[in-house]
Amino acid sequence: MASARPTPFDACHAAVPATLLAGTALLSMLSVQPVYVALSLAGALTFSLVARGGRATLRGLRWQLPLLALVCLANPFFSASGSTLLLKVGPRSVYAESLAYGATMGALMVAVALWLEGAAAVLTQDRLLALSPRRARSLPLVASMASQLLPQMLSRARTMRATASACTAAGARLGLRDELVRTSTMLLAWSLEDSVERADSMRARGWESGRPRTCYRPERVRGCDAAALAGIVALLALCAWCTWETCSGWRFYPRMSDLGPWWRYLPWAVLAALPATLSLASSRDGGGGPRGRA
């Protein structure tokens, strides 16, 4: 299965985008500092717009932005700490440092979610299978199936409830407990029926043959892939060092520290902008074709 939009990562080994996006997401989780979080959020949002499209990105922002606002506004009331008093709400004091910490953590969660969604658009199921060892093909398969079946089950549950509500022969409307029991029973029967068909399909494809599994699109690390991996690892190491030097001296409480030298943010800005920049350059050139068989 190809990705929805052509990306430059289609023409290279799957380890290249996996290393870049996994390293970026991991550093985003560990970089609790306003400038780093802002750069990560901007890069993740741009990459999501390029890789997934504006409609899918906006669909995700419908629940991500309210989460950001909730964390930002709720933190000053649960952690009333700081030295810059903004206002008083009853017995609670709202400090600028608490508000900044809540906004940073909310933006961090949104940025990480956007990075993971962008990675899911680039790293398709066959590419994840190519990354796993030959004797461990089942693990990414189970993970990918779980990521597909859970939304499918939720969609089926909504369909069942809507159908039962629209059916005039369903009788009186059931209570919440009875409705949950009926929906879960129907979902269980539907899932068991699908599991039998899925098991027969997997058995027909040799999943119980006892032989090591192959991958749909075998890939081999070439010289350009090794060079790209080396460059990405070097950039990640430089970003990790700059992040450590900056975040180790950063404090939110009791007063926010100085931002530090500006040059420490340059490697992180390059890393955050790299996926979207490569995708935009590839779209102008017509997009890189899928990587051929080795």
Short mmCIF file of C-alpha atoms in Angstrom, two decimals:
data_model
loop_
_atom_site.label_atom_id
_atom_site.label_comp_id
_atom_site.label_asym_id
_atom_site.label_seq_id
_atom_site.Cartn_x
_atom_site.Cartn_y
_atom_site.Cartn_z
CA MET A 1 0.00 0.00 0.00
CA ALA A 2 1.49 3.34 -0.99
CA SER A 3 1.24 6.46 0.99
CA ALA A 4 -1.61 8.81 0.18
CA ARG A 5 0.72 11.53 -1.13
CA PRO A 6 4.09 11.05 -2.85
CA THR A 7 6.98 11.95 -0.54
CA PRO A 8 10.76 11.91 -0.98
CA PHE A 9 10.89 9.09 1.56
CA ASP A 10 9.27 6.71 -0.95
CA ALA A 11 12.55 6.51 -2.91
CA CYS A 12 14.79 5.69 0.08
CA HIS A 13 15.03 2.89 2.62
CA ALA A 14 12.33 2.85 5.30
CA ALA A 15 14.99 3.27 8.00
CA VAL A 16 15.64 6.84 6.82
CA PRO A 17 12.15 8.31 7.51
CA ALA A 18 11.75 6.06 10.55
CA THR A 19 14.97 7.39 12.12
CA LEU A 20 14.18 11.00 11.22
CA LEU A 21 10.58 11.03 12.45
CA ALA A 22 11.14 8.82 15.51
CA GLY A 23 14.12 10.91 16.60
CA THR A 24 12.22 14.14 16.07
CA ALA A 25 9.20 12.90 18.03
CA LEU A 26 11.41 11.61 20.86
CA LEU A 27 13.35 14.87 21.14
CA SER A 28 10.05 16.77 21.08
CA MET A 29 8.86 14.80 24.10
CA LEU A 30 12.05 15.59 26.03
CA SER A 31 12.41 19.27 25.07
CA VAL A 32 10.15 21.01 27.59
CA GLN A 33 11.16 24.56 26.73
CA PRO A 34 8.94 27.17 25.05
CA VAL A 35 11.13 27.92 22.02
CA TYR A 36 11.82 24.25 21.27
CA VAL A 37 8.14 23.39 21.66
CA ALA A 38 7.10 26.27 19.37
CA LEU A 39 9.58 25.17 16.68
CA SER A 40 8.45 21.56 17.00
CA LEU A 41 4.78 22.51 16.73
CA ALA A 42 5.41 24.67 13.66
CA GLY A 43 7.42 21.92 11.96
CA ALA A 44 4.91 19.21 12.82
CA LEU A 45 1.97 21.28 11.61
CA THR A 46 3.69 22.11 8.32
CA PHE A 47 4.71 18.50 7.75
CA SER A 48 1.18 17.30 8.51
CA LEU A 49 -0.28 19.75 6.01
CA VAL A 50 2.13 18.56 3.32
CA ALA A 51 2.01 14.82 4.05
CA ARG A 52 -1.66 14.40 5.05
CA GLY A 53 -3.39 17.39 3.51
CA GLY A 54 -5.28 20.29 4.99
CA ARG A 55 -8.56 18.44 5.55
CA ALA A 56 -7.03 15.61 7.58
CA THR A 57 -4.90 18.03 9.58
CA LEU A 58 -7.85 20.26 10.42
CA ARG A 59 -9.88 17.20 11.40
CA GLY A 60 -7.23 16.33 13.97
CA LEU A 61 -6.91 19.92 15.20
CA ARG A 62 -10.58 19.89 16.13
CA TRP A 63 -9.73 17.86 19.23
CA GLN A 64 -6.06 18.83 19.62
CA LEU A 65 -6.60 22.59 19.96
CA PRO A 66 -9.29 22.23 22.68
CA LEU A 67 -6.89 19.90 24.52
CA LEU A 68 -4.16 22.53 24.30
CA ALA A 69 -6.51 25.22 25.63
CA LEU A 70 -7.69 22.95 28.45
CA VAL A 71 -4.17 22.17 29.64
CA CYS A 72 -3.11 25.80 29.32
CA LEU A 73 -6.05 27.19 31.28
CA ALA A 74 -6.32 24.42 33.87
CA ASN A 75 -2.66 24.35 34.95
CA PRO A 76 -2.70 27.75 36.77
CA PHE A 77 -5.53 26.53 38.98
CA PHE A 78 -3.86 23.22 39.88
CA SER A 79 -0.33 24.61 40.18
CA ALA A 80 -0.53 28.15 41.51
CA SER A 81 3.21 28.84 41.46
CA GLY A 82 5.31 31.66 40.11
CA SER A 83 6.29 35.23 40.81
CA THR A 84 4.36 37.21 38.18
CA LEU A 85 0.77 37.59 39.35
CA LEU A 86 -1.69 38.15 36.53
CA LEU A 87 -5.08 38.01 38.26
CA LYS A 88 -7.03 36.45 41.10
CA VAL A 89 -10.05 34.18 40.58
CA GLY A 90 -11.63 33.82 43.99
CA PRO A 91 -9.07 32.23 46.30
CA ARG A 92 -6.89 31.18 43.34
CA SER A 93 -4.01 33.23 41.99
CA VAL A 94 -3.07 32.98 38.32
CA TYR A 95 0.63 33.43 37.62
CA ALA A 96 2.28 33.96 34.25
CA GLU A 97 4.76 31.14 34.90
CA SER A 98 1.97 28.61 35.51
CA LEU A 99 0.16 29.79 32.39
CA ALA A 100 3.36 29.49 30.34
CA TYR A 101 4.02 25.99 31.66
CA GLY A 102 0.48 24.85 30.81
CA ALA A 103 0.70 26.35 27.31
CA THR A 104 4.08 24.67 26.75
CA MET A 105 2.85 21.24 27.85
CA GLY A 106 -0.35 21.54 25.80
CA ALA A 107 1.58 22.58 22.69
CA LEU A 108 4.03 19.73 23.32
CA MET A 109 1.23 17.15 23.31
CA VAL A 110 -0.23 18.57 20.09
CA ALA A 111 3.21 18.62 18.43
CA VAL A 112 3.94 15.00 19.33
CA ALA A 113 0.49 13.92 18.09
CA LEU A 114 1.09 15.72 14.77
CA TRP A 115 4.53 14.13 14.37
CA LEU A 116 3.08 10.66 14.96
CA GLU A 117 0.22 11.27 12.52
CA GLY A 118 2.66 12.48 9.88
CA ALA A 119 4.88 9.44 10.48
CA ALA A 120 1.87 7.16 10.04
CA ALA A 121 1.19 8.78 6.66
CA VAL A 122 4.77 8.20 5.48
CA LEU A 123 5.54 4.81 7.03
CA THR A 124 2.94 2.50 5.54
CA GLN A 125 2.33 -1.09 6.62
CA ASP A 126 4.61 -2.68 4.04
CA ARG A 127 7.45 -0.34 5.00
CA LEU A 128 7.03 -1.17 8.67
CA LEU A 129 7.17 -4.86 7.79
CA ALA A 130 10.40 -4.25 5.87
CA LEU A 131 11.96 -2.69 8.98
CA SER A 132 11.27 -5.68 11.23
CA PRO A 133 13.50 -8.78 11.35
CA ARG A 134 12.40 -11.72 9.27
CA ARG A 135 11.47 -13.75 12.33
CA ALA A 136 9.49 -10.91 13.86
CA ARG A 137 7.05 -10.06 11.09
CA SER A 138 4.03 -10.67 13.33
CA LEU A 139 4.70 -7.77 15.72
CA PRO A 140 4.25 -4.90 13.23
CA LEU A 141 1.34 -6.80 11.67
CA VAL A 142 -0.45 -7.01 15.02
CA ALA A 143 0.27 -3.34 15.73
CA SER A 144 -1.01 -2.22 12.33
CA MET A 145 -4.11 -4.41 12.59
CA ALA A 146 -4.88 -3.07 16.07
CA SER A 147 -4.53 0.52 14.82
CA GLN A 148 -7.04 -0.27 12.06
CA LEU A 149 -9.50 -2.47 13.92
CA LEU A 150 -10.05 -0.14 16.88
CA PRO A 151 -11.36 2.78 14.75
CA GLN A 152 -13.34 0.27 12.71
CA MET A 153 -14.99 -1.07 15.86
CA LEU A 154 -15.87 2.43 17.07
CA SER A 155 -17.36 3.25 13.66
CA ARG A 156 -19.42 0.06 13.74
CA ALA A 157 -20.68 0.89 17.22
CA ARG A 158 -21.88 4.29 16.01
CA THR A 159 -23.55 2.65 13.01
CA MET A 160 -25.36 0.16 15.26
CA ARG A 161 -26.64 2.83 17.61
CA ALA A 162 -27.80 5.00 14.72
CA THR A 163 -29.56 2.07 13.05
CA ALA A 164 -31.27 1.00 16.27
CA SER A 165 -32.42 4.57 16.94
CA ALA A 166 -33.83 4.95 13.43
CA CYS A 167 -35.66 1.61 13.49
CA THR A 168 -39.26 2.08 14.61
CA ALA A 169 -39.61 -1.66 15.32
CA ALA A 170 -36.89 -1.54 17.98
CA GLY A 171 -39.47 -0.75 20.64
CA ALA A 172 -39.00 1.64 23.53
CA ARG A 173 -35.62 3.31 23.87
CA LEU A 174 -33.34 1.33 26.16
CA GLY A 175 -31.43 2.73 29.07
CA LEU A 176 -27.74 3.45 28.87
CA ARG A 177 -26.71 0.14 30.46
CA ASP A 178 -28.99 -1.98 28.28
CA GLU A 179 -27.89 -0.09 25.16
CA LEU A 180 -24.22 -0.71 25.98
CA VAL A 181 -24.91 -4.41 26.54
CA ARG A 182 -26.76 -4.71 23.23
CA THR A 183 -24.06 -2.82 21.31
CA SER A 184 -21.20 -4.79 22.86
CA THR A 185 -22.95 -8.10 22.13
CA MET A 186 -23.48 -7.20 18.48
CA LEU A 187 -19.89 -5.94 18.20
CA LEU A 188 -18.57 -9.16 19.70
CA ALA A 189 -20.53 -11.31 17.24
CA TRP A 190 -19.44 -9.14 14.31
CA SER A 191 -15.78 -9.23 15.40
CA LEU A 192 -15.79 -13.01 15.89
CA GLU A 193 -17.22 -13.50 12.42
CA ASP A 194 -14.55 -11.25 10.93
CA SER A 195 -11.81 -12.99 12.92
CA VAL A 196 -12.67 -16.35 11.33
CA GLU A 197 -12.44 -14.87 7.83
CA ARG A 198 -9.22 -13.04 8.73
CA ALA A 199 -7.65 -16.19 10.15
CA ASP A 200 -8.55 -18.18 7.00
CA SER A 201 -7.08 -15.42 4.85
CA MET A 202 -3.83 -15.36 6.82
CA ARG A 203 -3.57 -19.17 6.76
CA ALA A 204 -4.05 -19.11 2.98
CA ARG A 205 -1.11 -16.70 2.76
CA GLY A 206 1.19 -19.03 4.64
CA TRP A 207 1.27 -17.53 8.12
CA GLU A 208 1.33 -21.02 9.67
CA SER A 209 3.81 -22.54 7.22
CA GLY A 210 6.68 -22.39 9.73
CA ARG A 211 8.99 -20.57 7.30
CA PRO A 212 10.46 -17.10 7.91
CA ARG A 213 8.21 -14.37 6.58
CA THR A 214 9.28 -12.26 3.64
CA CYS A 215 8.15 -8.69 2.96
CA TYR A 216 6.00 -7.37 0.15
CA ARG A 217 8.59 -4.86 -1.02
CA PRO A 218 12.12 -6.02 -0.07
CA GLU A 219 14.49 -3.13 0.43
CA ARG A 220 18.25 -2.95 0.65
CA VAL A 221 20.31 -0.19 2.23
CA ARG A 222 22.19 1.62 -0.53
CA GLY A 223 25.05 4.09 -0.30
CA CYS A 224 22.76 7.12 -0.46
CA ASP A 225 20.58 5.64 2.30
CA ALA A 226 23.61 5.11 4.53
CA ALA A 227 24.76 8.69 3.88
CA ALA A 228 21.28 10.03 4.69
CA LEU A 229 21.14 7.98 7.89
CA ALA A 230 24.56 9.23 8.96
CA GLY A 231 23.51 12.85 8.35
CA ILE A 232 20.24 12.40 10.24
CA VAL A 233 21.95 10.74 13.21
CA ALA A 234 24.55 13.53 13.32
CA LEU A 235 21.82 16.18 13.22
CA LEU A 236 19.87 14.39 15.96
CA ALA A 237 22.99 14.17 18.12
CA LEU A 238 23.67 17.90 17.65
CA CYS A 239 20.04 18.72 18.49
CA ALA A 240 20.19 16.51 21.58
CA TRP A 241 23.33 18.29 22.81
CA CYS A 242 21.87 21.76 22.21
CA THR A 243 18.61 20.73 23.86
CA TRP A 244 20.42 19.37 26.89
CA GLU A 245 22.52 22.51 27.28
CA THR A 246 19.45 24.75 27.01
CA CYS A 247 16.88 22.75 28.99
CA SER A 248 19.26 21.88 31.84
CA GLY A 249 19.44 25.56 32.74
CA TRP A 250 15.80 26.40 32.01
CA ARG A 251 13.32 26.89 34.84
CA PHE A 252 9.65 27.87 34.80
CA TYR A 253 9.45 28.50 38.55
CA PRO A 254 9.74 30.74 40.45
CA ARG A 255 10.70 32.91 37.48
CA MET A 256 11.32 31.85 33.87
CA SER A 257 14.99 31.70 32.96
CA ASP A 258 16.69 33.43 30.07
CA LEU A 259 16.31 31.79 26.67
CA GLY A 260 20.04 31.40 26.19
CA PRO A 261 22.09 31.90 23.01
CA TRP A 262 20.09 31.90 19.81
CA TRP A 263 22.43 29.58 17.91
CA ARG A 264 21.39 26.63 20.09
CA TYR A 265 17.97 26.71 18.43
CA LEU A 266 19.28 26.57 14.86
CA PRO A 267 19.88 22.77 14.69
CA TRP A 268 16.43 22.12 16.12
CA ALA A 269 14.83 24.52 13.63
CA VAL A 270 16.58 22.70 10.78
CA LEU A 271 15.46 19.31 12.11
CA ALA A 272 11.85 20.40 12.60
CA ALA A 273 11.67 21.92 9.11
CA LEU A 274 13.50 19.08 7.32
CA PRO A 275 10.55 16.66 6.71
CA ALA A 276 8.25 19.38 5.33
CA THR A 277 11.06 20.92 3.27
CA LEU A 278 11.92 17.59 1.65
CA SER A 279 8.26 16.91 0.94
CA LEU A 280 7.73 20.33 -0.65
CA ALA A 281 10.87 19.96 -2.78
CA SER A 282 9.70 16.52 -3.90
CA SER A 283 6.23 17.77 -4.85
CA ARG A 284 7.74 20.53 -7.01
CA ASP A 285 9.89 17.96 -8.80
CA GLY A 286 6.93 15.66 -9.37
CA GLY A 287 7.48 13.38 -6.36
CA GLY A 288 9.87 10.49 -5.97
CA GLY A 289 8.61 7.21 -7.29
CA PRO A 290 8.29 4.16 -5.10
CA ARG A 291 11.47 2.36 -4.31
CA GLY A 292 11.98 -0.58 -6.61
CA ARG A 293 12.52 -4.13 -5.56
CA ALA A 294 16.02 -5.05 -4.46
#
